[in-house]
Amino acid sequence: MTKFIFHGGETKVKNVHNQNYFNEIVKGLKSPVKGLEIPFARQRDKWQSGVLRDKKKFQRNLKDNKKVELDLASEKSSILRQQIKKAEVVFIIGGLEMKCLKENLKKIKDFKQLIKGKVVAGSSAGAYVLSQYYYTHGRARVEEGLGILPVKTIAHYEKEKDKGNLKKLSEKNGQLKIIKIPETQYVVINKVL
């Protein structure tokens, strides 16, 4: 069973939702948890500082003194494959560089097999890339993800503001479930891959 955790964005906000999110990621895993951060949706010059910031988010939010060893993903496919194999948690963070994120993950032809049985947490763009389709507020349109999960996703969701956007998303492959995730909130999906 692979545990997917889709987050609606804004993991930096200090609130109970984000605290629960970080604890859900490591739930049932022994300390230290081996994590891999995939930062390709961020600007390249922010990757290293982003990992340090995210390590602090884990430390700040985790209960029971659990520790997370969070490595930075490599852009080299052969190294990235090995990193994914070793990780218990694959943490795909959000950002505006969706094209870079998709291109780097597409290079890993067996990505779906590599994440089998792991915890895969995706925040905003990280959730989008795992979905079949998603609505992006930044480009105001529906786009196609890698289709790891047969769902349609809208992060940063606001009920009143996103009525029209939800309609656009529902028009793409009507059979697929739509996952609506407000900022700082999350959804857990357990799936056999």
Coordinates of N, CA, C and O in Angstrom, one line a residue:
M1 N 0.8 -1.2 0.0 CA 0.0 0.0 0.0 C 0.9 1.2 0.0 O 1.8 1.4 0.8
T2 N 0.6 2.2 -0.9 CA 1.3 3.4 -0.9 C 0.4 4.5 -0.3 O -0.8 4.6 -0.6
K3 N 1.0 5.3 0.5 CA 0.2 6.3 1.2 C 0.6 7.7 0.5 O 1.7 8.1 0.6
F4 N -0.4 8.3 -0.1 CA -0.3 9.6 -0.7 C -0.9 10.6 0.2 O -2.0 10.4 0.7
I5 N -0.3 11.7 0.4 CA -0.8 12.8 1.2 C -0.7 14.1 0.4 O 0.4 14.6 0.1
F6 N -1.9 14.6 -0.1 CA -2.0 15.8 -0.9 C -2.3 16.9 0.0 O -3.2 16.9 0.8
H7 N -1.4 18.0 -0.1 CA -1.6 19.2 0.7 C -2.0 20.3 -0.1 O -1.5 20.5 -1.3
G8 N -2.8 21.2 0.4 CA -3.3 22.3 -0.4 C -2.4 23.5 -0.5 O -2.8 24.5 -1.2
G9 N -1.2 23.5 0.1 CA -0.3 24.6 -0.1 C -0.1 25.4 1.2 O -1.0 25.3 2.1
E10 N 0.9 26.1 1.3 CA 1.2 27.0 2.5 C 1.6 26.2 3.7 O 1.1 26.3 4.8
T11 N 2.6 25.3 3.5 CA 3.1 24.5 4.7 C 3.8 25.3 5.7 O 4.1 24.8 6.8
K12 N 4.2 26.5 5.3 CA 4.9 27.4 6.3 C 4.1 28.0 7.4 O 4.5 28.4 8.4
V13 N 2.8 28.0 7.2 CA 1.8 28.6 8.1 C 1.8 27.7 9.4 O 1.7 26.5 9.3
K14 N 1.9 28.4 10.5 CA 1.9 27.7 11.8 C 0.5 27.5 12.3 O -0.1 28.5 12.7
N15 N -0.1 26.3 12.1 CA -1.4 26.0 12.5 C -1.6 24.5 12.8 O -0.7 23.7 12.4
V16 N -2.7 24.1 13.3 CA -2.9 22.7 13.7 C -3.0 21.8 12.4 O -2.6 20.7 12.4
H17 N -3.5 22.4 11.3 CA -3.6 21.6 10.1 C -2.2 21.2 9.6 O -1.9 20.0 9.2
N18 N -1.3 22.1 9.6 CA 0.1 21.8 9.1 C 0.8 20.9 10.1 O 1.6 20.0 9.7
Q19 N 0.6 21.1 11.4 CA 1.2 20.3 12.4 C 0.7 18.8 12.2 O 1.5 17.9 12.2
N20 N -0.6 18.7 12.0 CA -1.1 17.3 11.7 C -0.6 16.7 10.4 O -0.3 15.5 10.3
Y21 N -0.4 17.6 9.4 CA 0.2 17.1 8.1 C 1.6 16.5 8.3 O 1.8 15.4 7.8
F22 N 2.4 17.3 8.9 CA 3.8 16.8 9.1 C 3.8 15.5 10.0 O 4.6 14.6 9.7
N23 N 3.0 15.4 10.9 CA 2.9 14.2 11.7 C 2.3 13.0 10.9 O 2.7 11.9 11.1
E24 N 1.4 13.3 10.0 CA 0.8 12.3 9.2 C 1.8 11.7 8.3 O 1.9 10.5 8.0
I25 N 2.8 12.5 7.8 CA 3.8 12.0 6.9 C 4.7 11.0 7.6 O 5.0 10.0 6.9
V26 N 5.0 11.1 8.8 CA 5.9 10.2 9.5 C 5.2 9.1 10.4 O 5.8 8.3 11.0
K27 N 3.8 9.2 10.4 CA 3.0 8.3 11.2 C 3.4 6.8 10.9 O 3.4 6.4 9.7
G28 N 3.7 6.1 11.9 CA 4.0 4.6 11.8 C 5.4 4.3 11.4 O 5.8 3.2 11.2
L29 N 6.2 5.4 11.1 CA 7.6 5.1 10.7 C 8.5 5.4 11.9 O 8.3 6.2 12.8
K30 N 9.6 4.6 12.0 CA 10.6 4.7 13.1 C 11.6 5.8 12.9 O 12.0 6.0 11.7
S31 N 11.9 6.5 13.9 CA 12.9 7.5 13.9 C 14.3 7.0 13.8 O 14.6 6.0 14.5
P32 N 15.2 7.5 13.1 CA 15.0 8.7 12.2 C 14.4 8.2 10.8 O 14.7 7.2 10.3
V33 N 13.4 9.0 10.4 CA 12.7 8.7 9.1 C 13.6 9.2 8.0 O 14.1 10.3 8.0
K34 N 13.8 8.3 7.0 CA 14.6 8.7 5.8 C 13.7 9.3 4.7 O 12.9 8.7 4.1
G35 N 13.9 10.7 4.6 CA 13.1 11.4 3.7 C 13.9 12.0 2.5 O 15.1 12.2 2.6
L36 N 13.2 12.2 1.4 CA 13.8 12.7 0.2 C 12.9 13.9 -0.3 O 11.7 13.7 -0.5
E37 N 13.5 15.1 -0.4 CA 12.7 16.2 -0.8 C 13.0 16.4 -2.3 O 14.1 16.6 -2.7
I38 N 11.9 16.5 -3.1 CA 12.0 16.8 -4.5 C 11.5 18.2 -4.7 O 10.4 18.5 -4.6
P39 N 12.5 19.1 -5.0 CA 12.2 20.6 -5.0 C 12.1 21.2 -6.4 O 12.1 22.4 -6.5
F40 N 11.9 20.3 -7.4 CA 12.0 20.8 -8.8 C 11.0 21.9 -9.2 O 11.1 22.5 -10.2
A41 N 9.9 22.0 -8.3 CA 8.9 23.1 -8.6 C 9.3 24.4 -8.1 O 8.7 25.4 -8.4
R42 N 10.4 24.5 -7.4 CA 11.0 25.7 -6.9 C 12.1 26.2 -7.9 O 12.7 25.4 -8.6
Q43 N 12.4 27.5 -7.8 CA 13.6 27.9 -8.5 C 14.8 27.2 -8.0 O 15.0 27.0 -6.8
R44 N 15.7 26.9 -9.0 CA 16.9 26.1 -8.6 C 17.7 26.7 -7.5 O 18.3 26.0 -6.6
D45 N 17.9 28.0 -7.5 CA 18.7 28.7 -6.4 C 18.1 28.6 -5.0 O 18.7 29.0 -4.1
K46 N 16.8 28.1 -4.9 CA 16.1 28.0 -3.7 C 16.1 26.5 -3.2 O 15.6 26.3 -2.1
W47 N 16.6 25.6 -3.9 CA 16.5 24.2 -3.5 C 17.2 23.9 -2.2 O 16.6 23.3 -1.3
Q48 N 18.5 24.3 -2.1 CA 19.2 24.0 -0.8 C 18.6 24.6 0.4 O 18.4 24.0 1.4
S49 N 18.3 25.9 0.3 CA 17.7 26.7 1.4 C 16.3 26.1 1.7 O 15.9 26.1 2.9
G50 N 15.6 25.7 0.7 CA 14.3 25.1 0.9 C 14.3 23.8 1.7 O 13.5 23.6 2.6
V51 N 15.3 23.0 1.5 CA 15.5 21.7 2.3 C 15.8 22.1 3.7 O 15.2 21.5 4.6
L52 N 16.6 23.0 4.0 CA 16.9 23.4 5.3 C 15.7 24.0 6.0 O 15.4 23.6 7.2
R53 N 14.9 24.8 5.3 CA 13.7 25.3 5.9 C 12.7 24.2 6.2 O 12.0 24.2 7.2
D54 N 12.6 23.3 5.3 CA 11.6 22.2 5.5 C 12.0 21.2 6.6 O 11.2 20.7 7.3
K55 N 13.3 21.0 6.8 CA 13.8 20.3 8.0 C 13.3 21.0 9.2 O 12.9 20.3 10.2
K56 N 13.4 22.3 9.3 CA 12.9 23.0 10.5 C 11.4 22.9 10.6 O 10.9 22.8 11.8
K57 N 10.7 22.8 9.5 CA 9.2 22.6 9.6 C 8.9 21.3 10.3 O 8.0 21.2 11.1
F58 N 9.6 20.3 9.8 CA 9.4 18.9 10.5 C 9.8 19.0 11.9 O 9.0 18.6 12.8
Q59 N 10.9 19.6 12.3 CA 11.3 19.6 13.7 C 10.3 20.4 14.5 O 10.0 20.0 15.7
R60 N 9.8 21.5 14.0 CA 8.9 22.3 14.7 C 7.5 21.6 15.0 O 6.9 21.8 16.0
N61 N 7.1 20.8 14.0 CA 5.8 20.2 14.0 C 5.7 18.8 14.6 O 4.6 18.4 15.0
L62 N 6.8 18.1 14.6 CA 6.7 16.7 15.0 C 6.6 16.5 16.5 O 7.2 17.1 17.3
K63 N 5.7 15.5 16.8 CA 5.5 15.1 18.2 C 6.5 14.0 18.5 O 7.1 13.4 17.6
D64 N 6.6 13.6 19.8 CA 7.4 12.4 20.2 C 8.8 12.5 19.8 O 9.5 11.4 19.7
N65 N 9.4 13.7 19.6 CA 10.8 13.8 19.3 C 11.3 13.0 18.1 O 12.4 12.6 18.0
K66 N 10.4 12.7 17.2 CA 10.7 12.0 16.0 C 11.7 12.8 15.1 O 11.5 14.0 15.0
K67 N 12.6 12.2 14.5 CA 13.6 13.0 13.6 C 13.4 12.5 12.2 O 13.0 11.4 11.9
V68 N 13.6 13.5 11.3 CA 13.5 13.2 9.8 C 14.9 13.6 9.2 O 15.3 14.7 9.4
E69 N 15.5 12.7 8.5 CA 16.7 13.0 7.7 C 16.2 13.3 6.3 O 15.7 12.4 5.6
L70 N 16.2 14.5 5.9 CA 15.7 15.0 4.6 C 16.8 15.3 3.7 O 17.5 16.3 3.9
D71 N 16.9 14.5 2.6 CA 18.0 14.7 1.6 C 17.4 15.5 0.4 O 16.2 15.4 0.2
L72 N 18.2 16.2 -0.3 CA 17.9 16.9 -1.4 C 18.0 16.0 -2.7 O 19.0 15.4 -2.9
A73 N 16.9 16.0 -3.5 CA 16.9 15.1 -4.7 C 17.9 15.7 -5.7 O 18.1 16.9 -5.9
S74 N 18.5 14.7 -6.4 CA 19.4 15.1 -7.5 C 18.7 15.2 -8.8 O 17.7 14.5 -9.0
E75 N 19.1 16.0 -9.7 CA 18.5 16.1 -11.0 C 19.0 15.0 -11.9 O 18.4 14.7 -13.0
K76 N 20.1 14.3 -11.5 CA 20.6 13.2 -12.3 C 19.7 12.0 -12.1 O 19.6 11.5 -11.0
S77 N 19.1 11.5 -13.2 CA 18.1 10.4 -13.0 C 18.7 9.2 -12.3 O 18.0 8.6 -11.5
S78 N 19.9 8.8 -12.6 CA 20.4 7.6 -12.0 C 20.6 7.8 -10.5 O 20.3 6.9 -9.7
I79 N 21.0 9.0 -10.1 CA 21.1 9.2 -8.6 C 19.8 9.3 -8.0 O 19.5 8.8 -6.9
L80 N 18.9 10.1 -8.6 CA 17.5 10.2 -8.1 C 16.8 8.9 -7.9 O 16.2 8.7 -6.9
R81 N 17.0 8.0 -8.8 CA 16.4 6.6 -8.7 C 16.9 6.0 -7.4 O 16.1 5.4 -6.7
Q82 N 18.2 6.0 -7.2 CA 18.7 5.4 -6.0 C 18.2 6.1 -4.7 O 18.0 5.5 -3.7
Q83 N 18.1 7.4 -4.8 CA 17.6 8.2 -3.6 C 16.2 7.8 -3.3 O 15.8 7.6 -2.1
I84 N 15.3 7.6 -4.3 CA 13.9 7.2 -4.1 C 13.9 5.8 -3.5 O 13.1 5.6 -2.6
K85 N 14.7 4.9 -4.0 CA 14.8 3.6 -3.5 C 15.0 3.6 -2.0 O 14.5 2.8 -1.2
K86 N 16.0 4.4 -1.5 CA 16.4 4.4 -0.1 C 15.4 5.1 0.8 O 15.4 4.9 2.0
A87 N 14.6 6.0 0.3 CA 13.7 6.9 1.1 C 12.5 6.1 1.5 O 12.0 5.3 0.9
E88 N 12.0 6.5 2.7 CA 10.8 6.0 3.3 C 9.7 7.0 2.9 O 8.5 6.6 2.7
V89 N 10.1 8.2 2.8 CA 9.1 9.3 2.5 C 9.7 10.1 1.3 O 10.8 10.5 1.3
V90 N 8.8 10.3 0.3 CA 9.2 11.1 -0.8 C 8.3 12.4 -0.7 O 7.1 12.3 -0.7
F91 N 8.9 13.5 -0.5 CA 8.3 14.8 -0.2 C 8.4 15.7 -1.4 O 9.5 16.3 -1.6
I92 N 7.4 15.9 -2.1 CA 7.4 16.7 -3.4 C 6.8 18.0 -3.0 O 5.6 18.1 -2.8
I93 N 7.6 19.1 -3.0 CA 7.1 20.4 -2.5 C 6.6 21.2 -3.7 O 6.9 20.9 -4.9
G94 N 5.8 22.2 -3.4 CA 5.2 23.0 -4.4 C 6.1 24.2 -4.9 O 7.2 24.4 -4.4
G95 N 5.6 24.9 -5.8 CA 6.3 26.0 -6.4 C 5.7 26.4 -7.8 O 4.7 25.7 -8.2
L96 N 6.3 27.3 -8.5 CA 5.8 27.8 -9.7 C 6.5 27.1 -11.0 O 6.1 27.3 -12.1
E97 N 7.5 26.3 -10.7 CA 8.3 25.7 -11.8 C 7.7 24.3 -12.2 O 8.4 23.3 -12.2
M98 N 6.4 24.2 -12.5 CA 5.7 22.9 -12.8 C 6.4 22.2 -13.9 O 6.5 21.0 -13.9
K99 N 6.8 22.9 -15.0 CA 7.4 22.3 -16.1 C 8.7 21.5 -15.7 O 8.9 20.4 -16.1
C100 N 9.5 22.1 -14.9 CA 10.7 21.5 -14.5 C 10.4 20.3 -13.6 O 11.1 19.2 -13.8
L101 N 9.4 20.4 -12.7 CA 9.1 19.2 -11.9 C 8.6 18.1 -12.8 O 9.1 16.9 -12.6
K102 N 7.7 18.3 -13.7 CA 7.2 17.2 -14.6 C 8.3 16.6 -15.4 O 8.4 15.4 -15.5
E103 N 9.1 17.5 -16.0 CA 10.2 17.0 -16.9 C 11.2 16.1 -16.1 O 11.6 15.0 -16.6
N104 N 11.6 16.5 -14.9 CA 12.5 15.7 -14.1 C 11.9 14.4 -13.7 O 12.6 13.4 -13.7
L105 N 10.6 14.4 -13.3 CA 10.0 13.1 -12.9 C 9.7 12.2 -14.1 O 9.8 11.0 -13.9
K106 N 9.4 12.7 -15.2 CA 9.2 11.9 -16.4 C 10.5 11.1 -16.8 O 10.4 10.1 -17.4
K107 N 11.6 11.7 -16.5 CA 12.9 11.0 -16.8 C 13.0 9.7 -16.0 O 13.7 8.8 -16.5
I108 N 12.3 9.6 -14.9 CA 12.3 8.3 -14.1 C 11.2 7.4 -14.6 O 10.1 7.5 -14.1
K109 N 11.5 6.6 -15.6 CA 10.5 5.8 -16.3 C 9.7 4.9 -15.3 O 8.6 4.6 -15.5
D110 N 10.4 4.4 -14.3 CA 9.7 3.5 -13.3 C 9.4 4.2 -12.0 O 9.3 3.6 -10.9
F111 N 9.1 5.5 -12.1 CA 8.8 6.3 -10.9 C 7.7 5.7 -10.1 O 7.8 5.6 -8.8
K112 N 6.7 5.3 -10.7 CA 5.5 4.7 -10.0 C 5.9 3.4 -9.3 O 5.5 3.2 -8.1
Q113 N 6.7 2.6 -9.8 CA 7.2 1.4 -9.1 C 8.1 1.7 -8.0 O 8.1 1.1 -6.9
L114 N 9.0 2.8 -8.2 CA 9.9 3.1 -7.1 C 9.2 3.7 -5.9 O 9.7 3.5 -4.8
I115 N 8.1 4.3 -6.0 CA 7.4 4.9 -4.8 C 6.4 3.9 -4.2 O 5.8 4.2 -3.1
K116 N 6.3 2.7 -4.8 CA 5.4 1.7 -4.2 C 5.7 1.4 -2.8 O 6.9 1.1 -2.4
G117 N 4.7 1.4 -1.9 CA 4.9 1.1 -0.5 C 5.5 2.2 0.3 O 5.7 2.0 1.5
K118 N 5.7 3.4 -0.2 CA 6.3 4.5 0.5 C 5.2 5.5 0.9 O 4.0 5.4 0.5
V119 N 5.6 6.5 1.6 CA 4.7 7.7 1.9 C 5.2 8.7 0.9 O 6.3 9.0 0.8
V120 N 4.2 9.2 0.1 CA 4.5 10.2 -0.9 C 3.6 11.4 -0.6 O 2.4 11.4 -0.7
A121 N 4.3 12.5 -0.1 CA 3.6 13.7 0.3 C 3.8 14.8 -0.8 O 5.0 15.0 -1.2
G122 N 2.8 15.3 -1.3 CA 2.9 16.4 -2.3 C 2.1 17.6 -1.9 O 0.9 17.5 -1.6
S123 N 2.7 18.7 -1.9 CA 2.1 20.0 -1.5 C 1.9 20.8 -2.8 O 2.9 21.1 -3.5
S124 N 0.7 21.2 -3.1 CA 0.3 22.1 -4.2 C 0.8 21.5 -5.5 O 0.3 20.4 -6.0
A125 N 1.9 22.0 -6.1 CA 2.4 21.4 -7.4 C 2.8 20.0 -7.2 O 2.8 19.2 -8.1
G126 N 3.3 19.7 -6.0 CA 3.6 18.3 -5.6 C 2.4 17.3 -5.7 O 2.6 16.2 -6.1
A127 N 1.3 17.8 -5.4 CA 0.0 17.0 -5.5 C -0.4 17.0 -7.0 O -0.9 16.0 -7.5
Y128 N -0.3 18.1 -7.6 CA -0.7 18.2 -9.1 C 0.1 17.2 -9.9 O -0.5 16.6 -10.8
V129 N 1.4 17.1 -9.7 CA 2.2 16.3 -10.6 C 1.8 14.8 -10.5 O 1.9 14.0 -11.4
L130 N 1.3 14.4 -9.3 CA 0.9 13.0 -9.1 C -0.5 12.7 -9.7 O -0.9 11.6 -9.8
S131 N -1.3 13.8 -9.9 CA -2.7 13.6 -10.4 C -2.8 13.4 -11.9 O -1.8 13.8 -12.6
Q132 N -3.9 13.0 -12.4 CA -4.1 12.9 -13.8 C -4.3 14.3 -14.4 O -3.7 14.6 -15.4
Y133 N -5.2 15.1 -13.8 CA -5.4 16.5 -14.2 C -5.4 17.3 -12.9 O -5.7 16.9 -11.8
Y134 N -5.2 18.6 -13.1 CA -5.2 19.6 -12.0 C -5.6 21.0 -12.6 O -5.4 21.3 -13.7
Y135 N -6.1 21.8 -11.7 CA -6.4 23.2 -12.1 C -5.3 24.0 -11.4 O -5.1 24.0 -10.2
T136 N -4.6 24.8 -12.2 CA -3.6 25.7 -11.7 C -4.1 27.1 -11.7 O -4.5 27.6 -12.7
H137 N -4.1 27.7 -10.5 CA -4.5 29.1 -10.4 C -3.5 30.0 -11.1 O -3.9 31.0 -11.7
G138 N -2.2 29.7 -11.0 CA -1.1 30.5 -11.6 C -1.3 30.7 -13.1 O -1.0 31.8 -13.6
R139 N -1.7 29.7 -13.8 CA -1.9 29.8 -15.3 C -3.4 29.8 -15.6 O -3.7 29.8 -16.8
A140 N -4.3 29.7 -14.6 CA -5.7 29.7 -14.8 C -6.2 28.8 -15.9 O -7.0 29.1 -16.8
R141 N -5.8 27.5 -15.7 CA -6.3 26.5 -16.7 C -6.1 25.1 -16.1 O -5.4 24.9 -15.1
V142 N -6.7 24.1 -16.8 CA -6.6 22.7 -16.4 C -5.4 22.2 -17.2 O -5.2 22.4 -18.4
E143 N -4.5 21.4 -16.5 CA -3.3 20.8 -17.1 C -3.3 19.3 -16.7 O -4.0 18.9 -15.8
E144 N -2.4 18.6 -17.4 CA -2.2 17.2 -17.1 C -1.0 16.9 -16.3 O 0.1 17.4 -16.6
G145 N -1.2 16.1 -15.2 CA -0.1 15.7 -14.4 C 0.5 14.3 -15.0 O 0.2 14.0 -16.1
L146 N 1.2 13.6 -14.1 CA 1.8 12.3 -14.6 C 0.8 11.2 -14.5 O 1.1 10.1 -15.0
G147 N -0.3 11.4 -13.8 CA -1.4 10.4 -13.7 C -1.0 9.2 -12.8 O -1.5 8.1 -13.0
I148 N -0.2 9.4 -11.8 CA 0.2 8.4 -10.9 C -1.1 7.9 -10.2 O -1.3 6.7 -9.9
L149 N -1.9 8.9 -9.8 CA -3.3 8.6 -9.2 C -4.3 9.1 -10.2 O -4.2 10.2 -10.7
P150 N -5.4 8.3 -10.4 CA -6.4 8.7 -11.4 C -7.4 9.7 -10.7 O -8.6 9.3 -10.5
V151 N -6.9 10.9 -10.4 CA -7.8 11.9 -9.8 C -7.5 13.2 -10.5 O -6.5 13.4 -11.2
K152 N -8.4 14.2 -10.2 CA -8.2 15.6 -10.6 C -8.1 16.4 -9.3 O -8.9 16.1 -8.3
T153 N -7.2 17.3 -9.3 CA -6.9 18.0 -8.0 C -6.9 19.5 -8.2 O -6.5 20.0 -9.2
I154 N -7.4 20.2 -7.2 CA -7.3 21.6 -7.1 C -6.8 22.0 -5.7 O -7.5 21.7 -4.7
A155 N -5.6 22.5 -5.6 CA -5.1 23.0 -4.3 C -5.4 24.5 -4.2 O -6.0 25.1 -5.1
H156 N -5.1 25.0 -3.0 CA -5.4 26.4 -2.7 C -6.9 26.7 -2.9 O -7.3 27.8 -3.3
Y157 N -7.7 25.7 -2.6 CA -9.1 25.7 -2.9 C -9.9 26.6 -2.0 O -9.7 26.6 -0.8
E158 N -10.8 27.5 -2.6 CA -11.7 28.3 -1.9 C -13.1 28.1 -2.5 O -13.2 28.4 -3.7
K159 N -14.0 27.7 -1.7 CA -15.3 27.3 -2.2 C -16.0 28.3 -3.1 O -16.4 28.0 -4.3
E160 N -16.1 29.5 -2.7 CA -16.8 30.6 -3.5 C -16.0 31.0 -4.7 O -16.5 31.1 -5.8
K161 N -14.7 31.2 -4.5 CA -13.8 31.7 -5.5 C -13.6 30.7 -6.6 O -13.3 31.0 -7.8
D162 N -13.6 29.4 -6.3 CA -13.3 28.4 -7.3 C -14.4 27.7 -7.9 O -14.2 26.6 -8.6
K163 N -15.6 28.2 -7.9 CA -16.8 27.6 -8.5 C -16.5 27.4 -10.0 O -16.7 26.3 -10.6
G164 N -16.1 28.4 -10.7 CA -15.9 28.3 -12.2 C -14.7 27.4 -12.5 O -14.7 26.7 -13.5
N165 N -13.7 27.5 -11.6 CA -12.5 26.6 -11.9 C -12.8 25.2 -11.7 O -12.3 24.3 -12.4
L166 N -13.7 24.9 -10.7 CA -14.1 23.5 -10.5 C -14.9 23.0 -11.7 O -14.8 21.8 -12.1
K167 N -15.7 23.8 -12.3 CA -16.5 23.5 -13.5 C -15.5 23.1 -14.6 O -15.7 22.1 -15.3
K168 N -14.5 23.9 -14.8 CA -13.5 23.6 -15.9 C -12.8 22.3 -15.6 O -12.6 21.5 -16.5
L169 N -12.5 22.0 -14.3 CA -11.8 20.8 -14.0 C -12.8 19.6 -14.2 O -12.3 18.5 -14.6
S170 N -14.0 19.8 -13.8 CA -15.0 18.6 -13.9 C -15.2 18.3 -15.4 O -15.6 17.1 -15.7
E171 N -15.0 19.2 -16.3 CA -15.2 18.9 -17.7 C -14.1 18.0 -18.3 O -14.4 17.4 -19.4
K172 N -13.0 17.9 -17.7 CA -11.9 16.9 -18.1 C -12.2 15.6 -17.5 O -12.3 15.4 -16.3
N173 N -12.4 14.6 -18.3 CA -12.7 13.2 -17.9 C -13.6 13.1 -16.7 O -13.2 13.0 -15.6
G174 N -14.9 13.3 -16.9 CA -15.9 13.3 -15.9 C -15.9 12.2 -14.9 O -16.5 12.3 -13.8
Q175 N -15.3 11.0 -15.2 CA -15.3 9.9 -14.3 C -14.4 10.0 -13.1 O -14.6 9.4 -12.1
L176 N -13.4 10.8 -13.3 CA -12.4 10.9 -12.2 C -12.8 11.8 -11.1 O -13.5 12.8 -11.2
K177 N -12.5 11.3 -9.9 CA -12.8 12.0 -8.6 C -12.0 13.3 -8.6 O -10.8 13.4 -8.9
I178 N -12.7 14.4 -8.1 CA -12.0 15.7 -7.9 C -11.6 15.8 -6.4 O -12.5 15.6 -5.5
I179 N -10.4 16.1 -6.2 CA -9.9 16.4 -4.8 C -9.7 17.9 -4.6 O -8.9 18.5 -5.3
K180 N -10.5 18.4 -3.7 CA -10.4 19.9 -3.4 C -9.7 20.1 -2.1 O -10.2 19.5 -1.0
I181 N -8.6 20.8 -2.1 CA -7.8 20.9 -0.9 C -7.5 22.4 -0.5 O -6.8 23.1 -1.2
P182 N -8.2 22.9 0.5 CA -7.9 24.3 0.9 C -6.4 24.4 1.4 O -5.8 23.4 1.9
E183 N -5.9 25.6 1.4 CA -4.5 25.9 1.9 C -4.4 25.4 3.3 O -5.3 25.5 4.2
T184 N -3.3 24.8 3.6 CA -2.8 24.2 4.9 C -3.6 23.0 5.3 O -3.2 22.3 6.3
Q185 N -4.5 22.5 4.5 CA -5.2 21.3 4.8 C -4.7 20.2 3.9 O -3.9 20.4 2.9
Y186 N -5.0 18.9 4.2 CA -4.5 17.8 3.4 C -5.5 16.7 3.3 O -6.5 16.6 4.1
V187 N -5.3 15.8 2.4 CA -6.1 14.6 2.1 C -5.2 13.4 2.0 O -4.1 13.5 1.4
V188 N -5.5 12.3 2.7 CA -4.7 11.1 2.6 C -5.4 10.1 1.7 O -6.6 9.9 1.8
I189 N -4.7 9.5 0.8 CA -5.2 8.5 -0.2 C -4.3 7.3 -0.1 O -3.1 7.4 -0.4
N190 N -4.8 6.2 0.4 CA -4.0 4.9 0.4 C -4.4 4.2 -0.9 O -5.5 3.9 -1.2
K191 N -3.3 3.7 -1.6 CA -3.6 3.2 -2.9 C -2.6 2.0 -3.2 O -1.4 2.2 -2.9
V192 N -3.1 0.9 -3.7 CA -2.2 -0.1 -4.2 C -1.8 0.2 -5.6 O -2.6 0.5 -6.5
L193 N -0.5 0.3 -5.8 CA 0.1 0.6 -7.1 C 0.5 -0.6 -7.9 O 0.9 -1.6 -7.3

